[in-house]
Coordinates of C-alpha atoms and ligand atoms in Angstrom, one line a residue:
X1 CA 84.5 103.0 55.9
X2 CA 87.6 103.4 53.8
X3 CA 89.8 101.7 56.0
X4 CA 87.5 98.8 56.5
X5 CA 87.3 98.1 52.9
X6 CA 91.1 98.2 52.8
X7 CA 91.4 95.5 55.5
X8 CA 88.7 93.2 53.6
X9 CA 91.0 93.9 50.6
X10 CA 94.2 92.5 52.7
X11 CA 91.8 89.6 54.0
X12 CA 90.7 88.7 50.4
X13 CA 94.8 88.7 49.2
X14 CA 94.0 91.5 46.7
X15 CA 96.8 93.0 47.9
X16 CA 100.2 94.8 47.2
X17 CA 103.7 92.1 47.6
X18 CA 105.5 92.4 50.8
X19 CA 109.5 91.1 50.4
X20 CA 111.4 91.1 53.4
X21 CA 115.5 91.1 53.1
X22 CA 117.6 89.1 55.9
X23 CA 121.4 88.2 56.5
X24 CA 123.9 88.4 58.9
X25 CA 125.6 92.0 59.7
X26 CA 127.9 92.9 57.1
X27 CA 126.0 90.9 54.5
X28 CA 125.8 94.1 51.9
X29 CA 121.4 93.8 52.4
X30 CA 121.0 98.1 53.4
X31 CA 123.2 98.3 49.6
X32 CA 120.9 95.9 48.1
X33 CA 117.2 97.1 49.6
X34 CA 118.1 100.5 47.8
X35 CA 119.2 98.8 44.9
X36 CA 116.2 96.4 44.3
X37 CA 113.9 99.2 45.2
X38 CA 115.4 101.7 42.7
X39 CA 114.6 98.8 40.2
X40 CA 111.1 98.0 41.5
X41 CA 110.5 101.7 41.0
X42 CA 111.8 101.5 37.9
X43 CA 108.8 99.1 36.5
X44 CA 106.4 101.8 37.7
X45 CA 105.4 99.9 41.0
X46 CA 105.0 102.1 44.2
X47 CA 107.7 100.6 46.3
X48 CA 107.6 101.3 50.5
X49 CA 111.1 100.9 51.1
X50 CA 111.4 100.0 55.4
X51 CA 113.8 98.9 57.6
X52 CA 113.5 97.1 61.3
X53 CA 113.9 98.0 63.9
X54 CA 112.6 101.8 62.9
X55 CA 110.0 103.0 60.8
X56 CA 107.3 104.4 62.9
X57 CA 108.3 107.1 65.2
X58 CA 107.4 104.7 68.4
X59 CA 109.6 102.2 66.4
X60 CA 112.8 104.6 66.2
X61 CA 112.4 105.6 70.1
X62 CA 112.7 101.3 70.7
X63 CA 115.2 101.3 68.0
X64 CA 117.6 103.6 69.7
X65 CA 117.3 101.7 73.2
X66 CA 117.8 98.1 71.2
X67 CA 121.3 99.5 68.9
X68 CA 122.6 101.8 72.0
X69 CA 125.9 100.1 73.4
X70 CA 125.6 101.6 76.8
X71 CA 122.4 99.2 77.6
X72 CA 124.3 96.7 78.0
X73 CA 122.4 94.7 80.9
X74 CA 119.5 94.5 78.8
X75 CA 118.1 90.7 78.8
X76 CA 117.8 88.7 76.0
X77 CA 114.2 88.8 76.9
X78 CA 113.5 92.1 77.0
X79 CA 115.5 92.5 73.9
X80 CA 112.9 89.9 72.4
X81 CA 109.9 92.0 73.3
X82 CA 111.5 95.3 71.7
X83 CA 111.7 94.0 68.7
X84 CA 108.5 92.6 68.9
X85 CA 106.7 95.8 70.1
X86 CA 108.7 97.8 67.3
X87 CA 107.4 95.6 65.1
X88 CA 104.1 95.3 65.8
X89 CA 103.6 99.1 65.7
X90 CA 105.0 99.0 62.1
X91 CA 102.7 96.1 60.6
X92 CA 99.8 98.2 61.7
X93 CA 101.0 101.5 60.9
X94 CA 102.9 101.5 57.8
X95 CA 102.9 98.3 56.0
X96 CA 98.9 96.4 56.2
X97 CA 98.1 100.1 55.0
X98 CA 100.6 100.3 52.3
X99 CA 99.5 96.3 51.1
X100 CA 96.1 97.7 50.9
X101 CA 96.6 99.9 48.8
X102 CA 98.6 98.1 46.2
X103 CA 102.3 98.9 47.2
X104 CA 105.4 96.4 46.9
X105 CA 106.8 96.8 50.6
X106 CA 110.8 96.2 50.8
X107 CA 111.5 95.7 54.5
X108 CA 114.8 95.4 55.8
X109 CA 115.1 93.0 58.2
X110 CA 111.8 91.2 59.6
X111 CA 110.4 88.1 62.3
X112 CA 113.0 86.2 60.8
X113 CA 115.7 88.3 61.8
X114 CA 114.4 87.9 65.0
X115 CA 114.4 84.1 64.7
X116 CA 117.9 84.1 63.1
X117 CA 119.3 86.7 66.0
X118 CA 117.1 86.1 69.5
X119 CA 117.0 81.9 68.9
X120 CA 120.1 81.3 67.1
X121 CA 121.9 84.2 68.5
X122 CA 121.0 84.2 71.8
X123 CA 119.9 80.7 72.4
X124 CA 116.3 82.0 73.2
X125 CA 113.4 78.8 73.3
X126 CA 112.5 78.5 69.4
X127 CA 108.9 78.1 70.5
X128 CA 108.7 81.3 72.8
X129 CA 110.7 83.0 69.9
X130 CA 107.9 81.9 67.4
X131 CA 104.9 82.5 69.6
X132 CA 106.4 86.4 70.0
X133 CA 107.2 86.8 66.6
X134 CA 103.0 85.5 65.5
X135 CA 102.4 88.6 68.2
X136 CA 104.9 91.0 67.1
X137 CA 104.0 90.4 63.3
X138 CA 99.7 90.7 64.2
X139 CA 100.2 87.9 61.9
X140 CA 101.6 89.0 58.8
X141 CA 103.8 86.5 56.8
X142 CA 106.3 88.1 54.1
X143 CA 105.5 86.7 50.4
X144 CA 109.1 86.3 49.5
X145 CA 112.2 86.3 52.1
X146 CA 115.7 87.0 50.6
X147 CA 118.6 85.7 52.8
X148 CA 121.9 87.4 51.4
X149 CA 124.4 84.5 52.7
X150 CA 128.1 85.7 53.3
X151 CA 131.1 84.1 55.2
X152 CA 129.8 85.6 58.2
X153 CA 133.6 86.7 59.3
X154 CA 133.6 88.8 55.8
X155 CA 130.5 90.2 57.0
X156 CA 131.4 90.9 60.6
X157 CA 135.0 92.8 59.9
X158 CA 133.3 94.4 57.3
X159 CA 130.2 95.1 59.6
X160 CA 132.4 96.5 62.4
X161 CA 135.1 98.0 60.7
X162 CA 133.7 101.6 61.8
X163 CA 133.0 100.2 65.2
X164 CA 130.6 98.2 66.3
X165 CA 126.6 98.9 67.6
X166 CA 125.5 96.8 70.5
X167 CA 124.7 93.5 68.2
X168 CA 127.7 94.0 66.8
X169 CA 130.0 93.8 69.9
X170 CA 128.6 89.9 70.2
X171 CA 131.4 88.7 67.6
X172 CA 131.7 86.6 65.3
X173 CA 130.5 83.2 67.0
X174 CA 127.5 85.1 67.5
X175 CA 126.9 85.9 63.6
X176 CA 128.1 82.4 62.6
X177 CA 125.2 81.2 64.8
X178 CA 122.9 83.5 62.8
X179 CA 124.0 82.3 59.7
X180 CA 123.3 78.4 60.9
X181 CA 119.8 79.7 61.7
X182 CA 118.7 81.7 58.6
X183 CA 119.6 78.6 56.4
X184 CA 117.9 76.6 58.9
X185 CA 114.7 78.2 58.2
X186 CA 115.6 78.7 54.0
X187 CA 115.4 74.6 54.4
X188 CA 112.0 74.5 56.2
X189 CA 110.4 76.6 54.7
X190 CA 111.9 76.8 50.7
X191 CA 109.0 78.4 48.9
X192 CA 109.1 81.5 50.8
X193 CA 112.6 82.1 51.6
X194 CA 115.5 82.1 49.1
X195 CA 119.2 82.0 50.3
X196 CA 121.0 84.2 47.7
X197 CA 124.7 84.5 47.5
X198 CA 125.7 87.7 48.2
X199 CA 129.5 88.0 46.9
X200 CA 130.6 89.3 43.7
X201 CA 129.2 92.4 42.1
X202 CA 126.7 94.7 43.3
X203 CA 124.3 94.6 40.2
X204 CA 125.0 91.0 39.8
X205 CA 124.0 90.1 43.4
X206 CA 120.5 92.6 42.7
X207 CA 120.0 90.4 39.5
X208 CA 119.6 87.9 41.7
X209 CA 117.7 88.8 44.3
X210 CA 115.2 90.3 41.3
X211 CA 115.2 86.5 39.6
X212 CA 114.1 85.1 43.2
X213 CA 110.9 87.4 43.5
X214 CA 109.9 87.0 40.1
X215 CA 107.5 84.8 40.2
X216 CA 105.7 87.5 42.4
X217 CA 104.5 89.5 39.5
X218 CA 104.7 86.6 36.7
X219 CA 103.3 83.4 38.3
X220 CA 105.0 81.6 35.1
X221 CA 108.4 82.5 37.1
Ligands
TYD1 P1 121.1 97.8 61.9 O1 122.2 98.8 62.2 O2 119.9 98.2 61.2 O3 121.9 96.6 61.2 P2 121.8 96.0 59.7 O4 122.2 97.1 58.8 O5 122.7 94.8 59.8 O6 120.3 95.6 59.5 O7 120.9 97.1 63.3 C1 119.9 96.1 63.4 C2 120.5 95.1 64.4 O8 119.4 94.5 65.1 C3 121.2 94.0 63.7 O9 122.4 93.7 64.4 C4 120.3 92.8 63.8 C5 119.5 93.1 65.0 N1 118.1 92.5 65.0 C6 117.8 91.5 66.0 O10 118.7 91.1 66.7 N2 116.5 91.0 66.0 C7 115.5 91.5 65.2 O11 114.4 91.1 65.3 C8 115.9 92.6 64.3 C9 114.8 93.2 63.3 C10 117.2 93.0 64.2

């Protein structure tokens, strides 16, 4: 009975605010989810700090295949459909629950992560990539999306500079086409995600990323 009134409260938007950080490896966004979430914390909201792929224990299992360098004749396909089953398992058990009951959830990479690095990565179909990601997602649209944009061959040496995970080992022609697809999608879609430049400062790139969702808790912005 509970949980159905939760899900009506999701359905009816009386909900908690779910921001989802993006960017190309290396772009500093691990650094800054802890950051921003120390200073939603801070305000007194009940922050559900997540990253992807992980956060369910099913999730972690599909993590480990996906980041493990030794699969390395895994298709860009079934690549697609880990993510999208890791995914999918998180929505339903960690974050619809956590939005029903009032929480800001921070996730750490989301769909568009998947858009940025299975279609503009990859070269995957952009409508097959898009159809997955309405399945892996059971729907659920972030409120706010915060790109942290870097020169993606900053981010890669930085990113790989301990050695690299299986994403990783693509190089950098590979994050360059990530970058070209996250500020693809900033453009068509401008109200929900924000392209924030990630150099200088720590603290100054987490005042910025705090200005961008602002509006989420004071419509006046
Ligand atoms: P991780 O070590 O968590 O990297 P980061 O700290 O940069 O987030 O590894 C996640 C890797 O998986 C990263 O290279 C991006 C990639 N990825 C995809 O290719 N598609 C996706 O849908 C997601 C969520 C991540």
């Amino acid at each position: 009975m509970e949980e159905l009134a939760n899900n009506e409260r999701g359905r009816m938007g009386a909900r908690g605010v779910f921001i989802t950080l993006e960017g190309a490896d290396g772009c500093g966004k691990s650094t800054q989810a802890a950051l921003l979430e120390a200073a939603l914390a801070a305000g007194g909201r009940e922050v559900v700090r997540l990253r992807e792929p992980g956060g369910t224990p099913i999730s972690e299992k599909i993590r480990a295949l996906l980041l493990d360098p030794s699969n390395a004749e895994m298709s860009a396909e079934c690549e697609l459909l880990l993510y999208e089953a890791s995914r999918a398992q998180l929505v339903r058990q960690v974050i619809e629950p956590a939005l029903a009951r009032g929480a800001v959830v921070l996730c750490d990479r989301y769909f568009d992560s998947t858009y940025a690095y299975q279609a503009g990565g990859r070269a995957l179909p952009e409508g097959l990539v898009r159809a997955a990601n309405e399945l892996g997602s059971c729907g659920l649209v972030p409120d706010r999306t915060l790109v942290l944009d870097l020169d993606p061959a900053v981010g890669h040496a930085r990113a790989t500079a301990g050695g690299a995970d299986r994403l990783e080992a693509e190089g950098l022609s590979f994050q360059e086409r990530v970058r070209a697809a996250y500020l693809r999608l900033a453009g068509q879609e401008p109200q929900r995600v924000r392209v924030i430049d990630a150099s200088g400062q720590k603290d100054e790139v987490t005042a910025r990323l705090l200005a961008a969702c602002a509006d989420l808790w004071d419509p006046r912005g």
